[in-house]
Short mmCIF file of C-alpha atoms in Angstrom, two decimals:
data_model
loop_
_atom_site.label_atom_id
_atom_site.label_comp_id
_atom_site.label_asym_id
_atom_site.label_seq_id
_atom_site.Cartn_x
_atom_site.Cartn_y
_atom_site.Cartn_z
CA UNK A 100 174.49 154.76 157.65
CA UNK A 101 171.93 153.36 155.81
CA UNK A 102 170.52 155.05 152.52
CA UNK A 103 167.52 153.83 150.70
CA UNK A 104 167.03 154.18 146.81
CA UNK A 105 163.14 153.77 146.51
CA UNK A 106 160.15 154.95 144.67
CA UNK A 107 156.95 155.89 145.90
CA UNK A 108 155.61 153.87 149.00
CA UNK A 109 154.17 151.21 146.99
CA UNK A 110 155.20 147.71 145.94
CA UNK A 111 158.99 146.46 146.42
CA UNK A 112 159.64 149.91 147.69
CA UNK A 113 157.28 149.68 150.29
CA UNK A 114 158.24 146.49 151.22
CA UNK A 115 161.76 147.73 152.51
CA UNK A 116 160.31 151.07 153.89
CA UNK A 117 157.87 148.97 155.99
CA UNK A 118 160.82 146.44 157.25
CA UNK A 119 162.77 150.00 157.85
CA UNK A 120 159.80 151.80 159.92
CA UNK A 121 158.91 148.58 161.97
CA UNK A 122 162.66 148.35 163.00
CA UNK A 123 162.93 152.04 163.64
CA UNK A 124 165.90 152.27 161.52
CA UNK A 125 167.16 155.63 160.59
CA UNK A 126 167.91 155.89 157.10
CA UNK A 127 168.26 158.51 154.57
CA UNK A 128 165.74 158.31 151.60
CA UNK A 129 166.74 158.74 148.29
CA UNK A 130 163.62 158.59 145.75
CA UNK A 131 164.34 157.49 142.33
CA UNK A 132 161.48 158.77 139.91
CA UNK A 133 160.72 155.62 138.09
CA UNK A 134 158.11 157.46 135.71
CA UNK A 135 160.72 159.45 134.33
CA UNK A 136 162.72 156.34 134.06
CA UNK A 137 165.61 157.42 136.53
CA UNK A 138 166.27 153.78 137.56
CA UNK A 139 167.63 153.03 134.13
CA UNK A 140 170.08 156.48 134.21
CA UNK A 141 174.01 155.64 134.43
CA UNK A 142 174.39 157.26 137.98
CA UNK A 143 171.55 154.70 139.24
CA UNK A 144 172.97 151.71 137.27
CA UNK A 145 176.36 152.12 138.89
CA UNK A 146 174.63 151.35 142.07
CA UNK A 147 172.42 148.79 140.92
CA UNK A 148 173.18 147.19 137.56
CA UNK A 149 169.84 145.57 137.28
CA UNK A 150 168.20 149.15 136.94
CA UNK A 151 165.63 148.21 139.70
CA UNK A 152 164.66 149.90 142.94
CA UNK A 153 164.88 149.48 145.89
CA UNK A 154 168.49 149.26 146.45
CA UNK A 155 169.75 149.73 150.04
CA UNK A 156 173.52 150.97 150.84
CA UNK A 157 174.78 150.17 154.26
CA UNK A 158 178.33 151.58 155.02
CA UNK A 159 178.86 151.59 151.57
CA UNK A 160 178.06 148.15 150.33
CA UNK A 161 174.91 147.87 148.24
CA UNK A 162 172.12 145.24 148.55
CA UNK A 163 169.70 144.62 146.07
CA UNK A 164 166.11 142.48 145.85
CA UNK A 165 163.50 143.68 148.19
CA UNK A 166 163.13 140.45 149.71
CA UNK A 167 166.89 140.09 150.14
CA UNK A 168 167.23 143.52 151.71
CA UNK A 169 164.38 142.46 154.48
CA UNK A 170 166.07 139.39 155.29
CA UNK A 171 169.60 141.56 155.63
CA UNK A 172 167.88 144.33 157.69
CA UNK A 173 166.59 141.28 159.85
CA UNK A 174 170.30 140.02 160.09
CA UNK A 175 171.76 143.24 161.03
CA UNK A 176 169.18 144.75 163.07
CA UNK A 177 167.75 141.95 165.02
CA UNK A 178 166.33 143.74 168.08
CA UNK A 179 162.60 143.91 166.44
CA UNK A 180 162.75 140.49 165.07
CA UNK A 181 160.74 140.02 161.89
CA UNK A 182 161.59 136.32 161.08
CA UNK A 183 159.78 133.63 163.26
CA UNK A 184 162.02 131.75 165.53
CA UNK A 185 160.56 128.86 164.74
CA UNK A 186 161.89 126.97 161.94
CA UNK A 187 158.83 125.88 160.45
CA UNK A 188 157.03 129.16 160.97
CA UNK A 189 160.05 130.94 159.01
CA UNK A 190 160.02 128.34 156.45
CA UNK A 191 155.98 129.22 156.01
CA UNK A 192 157.15 133.08 155.69
CA UNK A 193 159.71 132.46 152.90
CA UNK A 194 157.09 130.34 150.95
CA UNK A 195 155.00 133.32 151.20
CA UNK A 196 157.53 136.01 150.27
CA UNK A 197 158.58 133.72 147.43
CA UNK A 198 154.97 133.23 146.14
CA UNK A 199 154.59 137.30 146.14
CA UNK A 200 157.85 137.69 144.23
CA UNK A 201 157.20 134.88 141.73
CA UNK A 202 153.35 135.18 141.05
CA UNK A 203 151.50 137.83 142.80
CA UNK A 204 153.63 140.61 142.38
CA UNK A 205 154.36 139.95 138.53
CA UNK A 206 150.55 139.63 138.30
CA UNK A 207 149.63 142.98 139.80
CA UNK A 208 152.44 144.82 138.25
CA UNK A 209 151.42 143.63 134.87
CA UNK A 210 147.93 144.80 135.52
CA UNK A 211 149.15 148.35 136.99
CA UNK A 212 151.49 148.56 133.95
CA UNK A 213 149.24 148.01 131.46
CA UNK A 214 146.87 150.72 132.93
CA UNK A 215 149.33 153.57 133.68
CA UNK A 216 151.96 153.32 130.95
CA UNK A 217 150.22 155.51 128.72
CA UNK A 218 150.21 158.21 131.18
CA UNK A 219 154.22 158.23 130.95
CA UNK A 220 154.93 157.31 127.33
CA UNK A 221 152.14 159.38 125.83
CA UNK A 222 154.43 162.39 126.93
CA UNK A 223 157.41 161.30 124.92
CA UNK A 224 158.06 161.07 121.11
CA UNK A 225 158.57 157.51 119.78
CA UNK A 226 162.06 158.00 119.30
CA UNK A 227 162.71 159.45 122.99
CA UNK A 228 160.56 155.97 124.33
CA UNK A 229 162.89 153.58 122.28
CA UNK A 230 165.88 155.49 123.83
CA UNK A 231 164.47 154.85 127.25
CA UNK A 232 163.56 151.20 126.51
CA UNK A 233 167.17 150.61 125.08
CA UNK A 234 168.72 151.41 128.53
CA UNK A 235 166.41 148.50 130.33
CA UNK A 236 169.12 146.15 131.33
CA UNK A 237 166.91 143.25 131.38
CA UNK A 238 165.29 142.01 127.83
CA UNK A 239 162.15 140.25 129.63
CA UNK A 240 161.64 143.85 130.87
CA UNK A 241 162.10 145.78 127.63
CA UNK A 242 159.71 143.35 125.96
CA UNK A 243 157.11 143.92 128.98
CA UNK A 244 157.32 147.56 128.52
CA UNK A 245 157.29 147.40 124.45
CA UNK A 246 154.04 145.14 124.73
CA UNK A 247 152.31 147.46 127.01
CA UNK A 248 152.99 150.60 125.16
CA UNK A 249 152.07 149.07 121.86
CA UNK A 250 149.37 146.71 121.51
CA UNK A 251 148.80 146.00 125.48
CA UNK A 252 148.32 142.44 126.53
CA UNK A 253 145.15 140.70 125.79
CA UNK A 254 141.93 140.46 127.89
CA UNK A 255 142.95 136.46 128.28
CA UNK A 256 146.33 137.70 129.88
CA UNK A 257 144.83 140.39 132.10
CA UNK A 258 142.08 137.75 133.28
CA UNK A 259 144.72 135.19 134.12
CA UNK A 260 146.87 137.71 136.06
CA UNK A 261 143.73 138.70 137.87
CA UNK A 262 143.06 135.02 138.69
CA UNK A 263 146.59 135.01 140.13
CA UNK A 264 145.78 137.82 142.37
CA UNK A 265 142.47 136.01 143.54
CA UNK A 266 144.36 132.99 144.10
CA UNK A 267 147.14 135.11 146.24
CA UNK A 268 144.32 136.51 148.54
CA UNK A 269 142.98 132.98 148.83
CA UNK A 270 146.22 131.70 149.99
CA UNK A 271 146.50 134.66 152.56
CA UNK A 272 142.64 133.76 153.74
CA UNK A 273 143.82 129.96 154.33
CA UNK A 274 147.09 131.24 156.12
CA UNK A 275 145.39 133.47 158.35
CA UNK A 276 142.92 130.56 159.44
CA UNK A 277 146.05 128.97 161.54
CA UNK A 278 147.36 131.91 163.27
CA UNK A 279 146.80 136.06 163.41
CA UNK A 280 149.70 136.81 161.06
CA UNK A 281 150.47 134.88 157.61
CA UNK A 282 153.37 132.80 158.78
CA UNK A 283 151.48 131.76 162.08
CA UNK A 284 151.86 133.46 165.17
CA UNK A 285 154.27 136.21 164.75
CA UNK A 286 154.09 139.39 162.77
CA UNK A 287 156.81 138.80 160.17
CA UNK A 288 158.36 139.61 156.64
CA UNK A 289 155.65 137.63 155.09
CA UNK A 290 152.94 140.19 156.13
CA UNK A 291 155.30 143.13 155.02
CA UNK A 292 155.60 141.40 151.56
CA UNK A 293 151.91 140.68 151.02
CA UNK A 294 150.66 144.15 152.49
CA UNK A 295 153.42 145.83 149.99
CA UNK A 296 151.12 144.62 147.35
CA UNK A 297 147.59 144.65 148.68
CA UNK A 298 147.80 147.87 150.62
CA UNK A 299 145.16 149.39 148.14
CA UNK A 300 143.62 146.44 146.70
CA UNK A 301 140.38 146.24 148.48
CA UNK A 302 139.15 149.36 146.50
CA UNK A 303 140.99 148.01 143.06
CA UNK A 304 139.92 144.25 143.37
CA UNK A 305 136.75 144.45 145.53
CA UNK A 306 135.14 141.64 143.59
CA UNK A 307 137.20 139.11 145.41
CA UNK A 308 138.92 141.01 148.04
CA UNK A 309 135.88 141.81 150.16
CA UNK A 310 134.45 141.23 153.63
CA UNK A 311 132.40 137.93 152.38
CA UNK A 312 135.08 136.52 150.28
CA UNK A 313 138.02 137.03 152.37
CA UNK A 314 137.02 138.12 155.95
CA UNK A 315 140.26 137.24 157.77
CA UNK A 316 142.36 138.99 154.99
CA UNK A 317 140.10 142.23 155.22
CA UNK A 318 140.72 142.16 159.39
CA UNK A 319 144.18 141.70 158.72
CA UNK A 320 144.34 144.71 156.24
CA UNK A 321 142.87 146.88 159.03
CA UNK A 322 144.98 145.53 161.63
CA UNK A 323 147.90 146.34 159.13
CA UNK A 324 146.83 149.84 158.09
CA UNK A 325 146.72 150.32 162.26
CA UNK A 326 150.28 149.97 162.71
CA UNK A 327 152.30 152.92 163.57
CA UNK A 328 155.36 151.78 161.14
CA UNK A 329 152.96 150.98 158.50
CA UNK A 330 151.27 154.53 158.79
CA UNK A 331 154.92 155.80 158.77
CA UNK A 332 155.99 153.76 155.78
CA UNK A 333 153.32 155.07 153.51
CA UNK A 334 153.71 158.40 154.44
CA UNK A 335 157.13 158.75 153.52
CA UNK A 336 157.30 161.79 150.69
CA UNK A 337 157.79 160.94 147.32
CA UNK A 338 157.56 163.27 144.38
CA UNK A 339 156.14 160.69 142.10
CA UNK A 340 152.42 161.09 141.19
CA UNK A 341 150.12 157.86 141.01
CA UNK A 342 148.38 157.35 137.87
CA UNK A 343 144.66 158.06 137.73
CA UNK B 114 162.60 111.51 160.90
CA UNK B 115 163.09 113.20 157.29
CA UNK B 116 161.60 112.09 154.17
CA UNK B 117 162.63 113.76 150.97
CA UNK B 118 160.00 113.34 147.69
CA UNK B 119 162.27 114.04 144.94
CA UNK B 120 162.92 113.27 141.23
CA UNK B 121 166.00 111.97 139.57
CA UNK B 122 169.18 113.94 141.13
CA UNK B 123 168.86 116.79 138.79
CA UNK B 124 167.35 120.51 139.26
CA UNK B 125 165.56 121.18 141.95
CA UNK B 126 165.79 117.61 143.64
CA UNK B 127 169.50 117.67 143.32
CA UNK B 128 169.28 121.16 145.37
CA UNK B 129 167.99 119.65 148.48
CA UNK B 130 169.94 116.31 147.98
CA UNK B 131 173.18 118.14 147.88
CA UNK B 132 172.15 119.85 151.05
CA UNK B 133 170.94 116.78 152.83
CA UNK B 134 174.17 115.14 151.94
CA UNK B 135 176.78 118.11 152.68
CA UNK B 136 175.28 117.90 156.38
CA UNK B 137 175.06 114.39 156.55
CA UNK B 138 171.50 114.20 157.47
CA UNK B 139 169.74 110.73 157.51
CA UNK B 140 166.65 110.58 155.41
CA UNK B 141 164.43 108.29 153.85
CA UNK B 142 164.51 109.03 149.95
CA UNK B 143 160.84 108.63 148.25
CA UNK B 144 161.41 108.81 144.34
CA UNK B 145 158.29 110.39 142.50
CA UNK B 146 158.38 109.28 138.68
CA UNK B 147 158.04 112.86 137.17
CA UNK B 148 158.15 111.55 133.58
CA UNK B 149 154.85 109.39 134.61
CA UNK B 150 153.46 112.70 135.91
CA UNK B 151 153.24 110.97 139.56
CA UNK B 152 153.62 114.47 141.03
CA UNK B 153 150.09 115.39 140.21
CA UNK B 154 148.51 112.08 141.38
CA UNK B 155 146.26 112.54 144.31
CA UNK B 156 148.51 110.59 147.00
CA UNK B 157 151.12 113.38 146.14
CA UNK B 158 148.85 116.54 145.94
CA UNK B 159 148.10 115.45 149.40
CA UNK B 160 151.72 116.17 150.36
CA UNK B 161 152.11 119.30 148.08
CA UNK B 162 149.12 120.81 146.95
CA UNK B 163 151.31 122.56 144.11
CA UNK B 164 152.31 119.23 142.67
CA UNK B 165 155.74 119.82 142.65
CA UNK B 166 159.11 117.88 143.90
CA UNK B 167 160.92 118.34 145.87
CA UNK B 168 158.92 118.09 149.04
CA UNK B 169 160.35 117.54 152.62
CA UNK B 170 158.49 116.17 155.28
CA UNK B 171 160.24 116.57 158.94
CA UNK B 172 158.36 114.60 161.70
CA UNK B 173 155.17 115.12 159.95
CA UNK B 174 155.54 118.82 158.76
CA UNK B 175 155.88 119.31 155.03
CA UNK B 176 158.11 121.79 153.82
CA UNK B 177 158.14 122.87 149.95
CA UNK B 178 160.08 125.13 147.67
CA UNK B 179 163.90 123.75 147.15
CA UNK B 180 165.03 127.09 148.14
CA UNK B 181 163.01 127.38 151.32
CA UNK B 182 163.84 123.54 151.94
CA UNK B 183 167.62 124.17 152.25
CA UNK B 184 167.14 127.42 154.34
CA UNK B 185 165.11 125.12 156.72
CA UNK B 186 167.21 122.55 156.65
CA UNK B 187 170.02 125.06 157.73
CA UNK B 188 168.15 126.40 160.56
CA UNK B 189 167.35 122.95 162.28
CA UNK B 190 170.90 120.98 161.37
CA UNK B 191 173.32 124.12 161.85
CA UNK B 192 175.98 121.69 162.76
CA UNK B 193 177.33 122.19 159.07
CA UNK B 194 176.36 125.72 158.17
CA UNK B 195 175.76 126.40 154.75
CA UNK B 196 174.60 129.96 155.13
CA UNK B 197 177.38 132.71 155.80
CA UNK B 198 177.43 134.07 159.20
CA UNK B 199 178.35 137.72 157.68
CA UNK B 200 175.24 139.62 156.80
CA UNK B 201 176.39 140.73 153.53
CA UNK B 202 177.90 137.48 152.31
CA UNK B 203 174.61 135.85 153.30
CA UNK B 204 172.51 138.51 151.34
CA UNK B 205 175.00 137.79 147.95
CA UNK B 206 174.10 134.30 148.66
CA UNK B 207 170.25 134.80 148.69
CA UNK B 208 170.63 137.14 145.41
CA UNK B 209 172.31 134.17 143.81
CA UNK B 210 169.53 131.52 144.83
CA UNK B 211 166.84 134.19 144.02
CA UNK B 212 168.30 134.69 140.52
CA UNK B 213 168.66 130.95 139.77
CA UNK B 214 164.88 130.34 140.86
CA UNK B 215 163.84 133.14 138.84
CA UNK B 216 165.77 133.23 135.71
CA UNK B 217 168.29 130.70 135.57
CA UNK B 218 166.47 127.80 136.24
CA UNK B 219 163.03 128.76 134.21
CA UNK B 220 165.32 129.07 131.05
CA UNK B 221 166.93 125.84 131.82
CA UNK B 222 163.73 124.11 132.19
CA UNK B 223 162.19 125.56 129.15
CA UNK B 224 164.70 124.32 126.89
CA UNK B 225 165.21 120.85 128.63
CA UNK B 226 161.44 120.46 128.50
CA UNK B 227 161.05 121.48 124.94
CA UNK B 228 163.60 118.78 123.98
CA UNK B 229 162.41 116.07 126.13
CA UNK B 230 158.56 116.42 126.27
CA UNK B 231 158.12 114.02 123.08
CA UNK B 232 159.77 111.47 124.75
CA UNK B 233 157.10 111.36 127.51
CA UNK B 234 154.10 112.46 125.55
CA UNK B 235 154.40 110.30 122.32
CA UNK B 236 153.99 107.38 124.27
CA UNK B 237 150.31 108.98 125.34
CA UNK B 238 147.04 109.10 123.23
CA UNK B 239 145.91 112.84 123.05
CA UNK B 240 142.95 112.30 125.59
CA UNK B 241 145.51 110.48 128.19
CA UNK B 242 147.53 113.53 127.71
CA UNK B 243 144.91 116.01 128.25
CA UNK B 244 143.65 114.37 131.29
CA UNK B 245 147.26 114.38 132.73
CA UNK B 246 147.27 117.97 131.78
CA UNK B 247 144.09 118.78 133.72
CA UNK B 248 145.64 117.65 137.11
CA UNK B 249 148.29 120.18 137.05
CA UNK B 250 147.39 122.42 139.64
CA UNK B 251 149.03 125.66 138.21
CA UNK B 252 147.60 127.25 134.98
CA UNK B 253 150.97 128.68 133.94
CA UNK B 254 152.40 125.05 134.05
CA UNK B 255 149.48 123.59 132.20
CA UNK B 256 150.12 126.31 129.37
CA UNK B 257 154.30 125.36 129.24
CA UNK B 258 153.26 121.51 128.84
CA UNK B 259 150.66 122.17 126.25
CA UNK B 260 152.80 124.83 124.09
CA UNK B 261 156.04 122.18 124.22
CA UNK B 262 153.69 119.63 123.41
CA UNK B 263 151.92 121.10 120.73
CA UNK B 264 153.78 123.77 118.38
CA UNK B 265 156.77 124.10 120.84
CA UNK B 266 158.42 127.46 121.60
CA UNK B 267 159.86 129.49 118.70
CA UNK B 268 163.65 129.69 118.00
CA UNK B 269 163.58 133.23 119.29
CA UNK B 270 162.19 132.06 122.51
CA UNK B 271 164.60 129.43 122.90
CA UNK B 272 167.50 131.88 121.77
CA UNK B 273 166.41 134.33 124.65
CA UNK B 274 166.60 131.38 127.07
CA UNK B 275 169.92 130.28 126.14
CA UNK B 276 171.05 134.09 126.67
CA UNK B 277 169.66 133.81 129.96
CA UNK B 278 172.00 130.80 130.90
CA UNK B 279 174.56 132.53 129.23
CA UNK B 280 174.10 135.56 131.57
CA UNK B 281 173.95 133.48 134.54
CA UNK B 282 176.85 131.75 133.69
CA UNK B 283 178.59 135.17 133.46
CA UNK B 284 177.14 136.05 136.94
CA UNK B 285 178.79 132.98 138.33
CA UNK B 286 182.37 134.18 136.76
CA UNK B 287 182.07 137.45 138.05
CA UNK B 288 181.13 136.37 141.54
CA UNK B 289 184.28 133.91 141.57
CA UNK B 290 186.41 136.65 140.85
CA UNK B 291 185.65 137.74 144.60
CA UNK B 292 186.06 134.36 146.14
CA UNK B 293 186.57 130.78 145.98
CA UNK B 294 183.02 130.34 146.23
CA UNK B 295 179.80 132.12 144.59
CA UNK B 296 178.67 134.06 147.82
CA UNK B 297 182.36 134.90 148.97
CA UNK B 298 184.66 133.23 151.37
CA UNK B 299 182.21 130.57 152.31
CA UNK B 300 180.74 127.28 150.52
CA UNK B 301 176.78 127.90 150.70
CA UNK B 302 173.36 127.36 149.41
CA UNK B 303 174.41 129.62 146.46
CA UNK B 304 177.02 126.99 145.21
CA UNK B 305 174.48 124.09 145.92
CA UNK B 306 171.36 125.96 144.00
CA UNK B 307 173.73 126.86 140.95
CA UNK B 308 175.41 123.40 140.73
CA UNK B 309 171.98 121.80 140.76
CA UNK B 310 171.21 123.25 137.53
CA UNK B 311 174.83 123.25 136.19
CA UNK B 312 176.17 120.04 137.03
CA UNK B 313 175.82 118.65 133.34
CA UNK B 314 176.06 122.27 131.40
CA UNK B 315 179.60 122.40 130.02
CA UNK B 316 178.71 119.43 127.85
CA UNK B 317 175.36 120.81 126.68
CA UNK B 318 176.29 124.44 126.72
CA UNK B 319 180.10 124.31 125.74
CA UNK B 320 180.05 127.11 123.69
CA UNK B 321 179.89 129.52 126.57
CA UNK B 322 180.68 127.44 129.41
CA UNK B 323 184.37 126.32 128.77
CA UNK B 324 187.86 127.26 129.86
CA UNK B 325 188.27 130.38 127.85
CA UNK B 326 184.97 132.36 128.61
CA UNK B 327 184.33 131.11 131.88
CA UNK B 328 187.57 129.56 133.57
CA UNK B 329 186.56 130.52 137.20
CA UNK B 330 183.19 128.66 136.79
CA UNK B 331 184.86 125.63 135.25
CA UNK B 332 187.40 125.04 138.11
CA UNK B 333 184.53 125.57 140.52
CA UNK B 334 182.77 123.05 138.63
CA UNK B 335 185.72 120.63 139.15
CA UNK B 336 185.82 121.39 142.78
CA UNK B 337 182.13 121.04 142.96
CA UNK B 338 182.08 117.50 141.37
CA UNK B 339 185.04 116.54 143.64
CA UNK B 340 183.04 116.87 147.08
CA UNK B 341 182.27 113.95 148.35
CA UNK B 342 178.81 115.10 149.24
CA UNK B 343 178.10 116.33 145.58
CA UNK B 344 179.02 112.85 144.61
CA UNK B 345 176.82 111.04 146.97
CA UNK B 346 173.84 113.36 146.01
CA UNK B 347 174.36 112.60 142.30
CA UNK B 348 174.52 108.42 143.14
CA UNK B 349 171.18 108.53 144.77
CA UNK B 350 169.19 106.12 143.10
CA UNK B 351 166.29 107.08 141.10
CA UNK B 352 164.48 104.77 138.46
CA UNK B 353 163.83 107.59 136.54
CA UNK B 354 165.47 107.39 132.86
CA UNK B 355 167.09 110.72 131.21
CA UNK B 356 165.85 111.48 127.76
CA UNK B 357 168.35 111.29 124.86
#
């Protein structure tokens, strides 16, 4: 019995939804309303003390961290393999998923957060916001929320994160020169990790993600959107409204 | 034929040395003098464009990122397995290695860097230092070096990183309540990753890493130091002198 605690089908939540749908694994969808800070409520902290979605519960055992969850799912449901059997291609996959976790996703998240935090915080009185903040387990995250909600990050910081996104698209473009998928010959968790972040990026970052600057990435992006599992993952119901 | 480009046996370089020695894999040791900024020289950037050690070359193929390298080594040299066969224990291993990469090691690195950068930069004229900086591929790292060498990080930032280290030791203590090793029953890449950072920590951070605060971690630390492979990895020759 698999339960997935997740937010709307985007970012790290989408990453695990894409893996489950690709593998055709049945699961119970448990939506956590992150715009209402539900991930920091006591009931959820009992599941994941880090206060982060997604979290997978498999026969009572909790697995956290979307990248680890997807490796776990490939371990226990190997029928549709999403890790290349070739050791070198598998290492390329992991270098890519690690890059997404450590650079690409944080940059995208910082930019998105700055743009949307006021649609969340403007509904709250200052004392209410402080109370919500106080429940965030990690100090670094409390700080990120506080800065975004108050003065906001500087244009220089926002520009640096945009450069990281452009760099990431460049890395994907280079990787796709080697084969049809990001790790090489086989569709893998690298494609899933990058797409979970990049699904809507051409519309938002068309200045560097377009047919001229990154033609292979744009072709890959269309092939991704055409996959039935990708359509199914993006269609997973979520009551959470997007900002803007 | 395996070549490992590495710095002194500490941190991420030690992580891969521990894995190779545990597996008894023969390799050619290629020392990169990071205190002389050799990792940013053109000859090394041809091997790893990110300008980071360690980098493994296996039959001509380059594998980067110490965590990925160790998973790769376990894939191609499975005789001494360092990833638990049990999927849940393997996921615990990856949550731990990921935490070391994303929180624990950066905190330790920032503290160490601030303490030792002047033993490196004081030997250089400002223009020489700027020239060295300009060759660092990643903007975030250039910024880290620049701040450490100039005003230094604030006491608040240093204190926050110390809290992260204390948190990490607490996580290890909690993990070791579950079994003899960090992932559970089996010695794994989690023990290797954490020890690569923690080898000298009791002497430097005895206020929170000691027999009272973290008795299981101290016992684990002794068991680690007693392993022949750990002794062999720590004894790998390196011309690089430690600061202080």
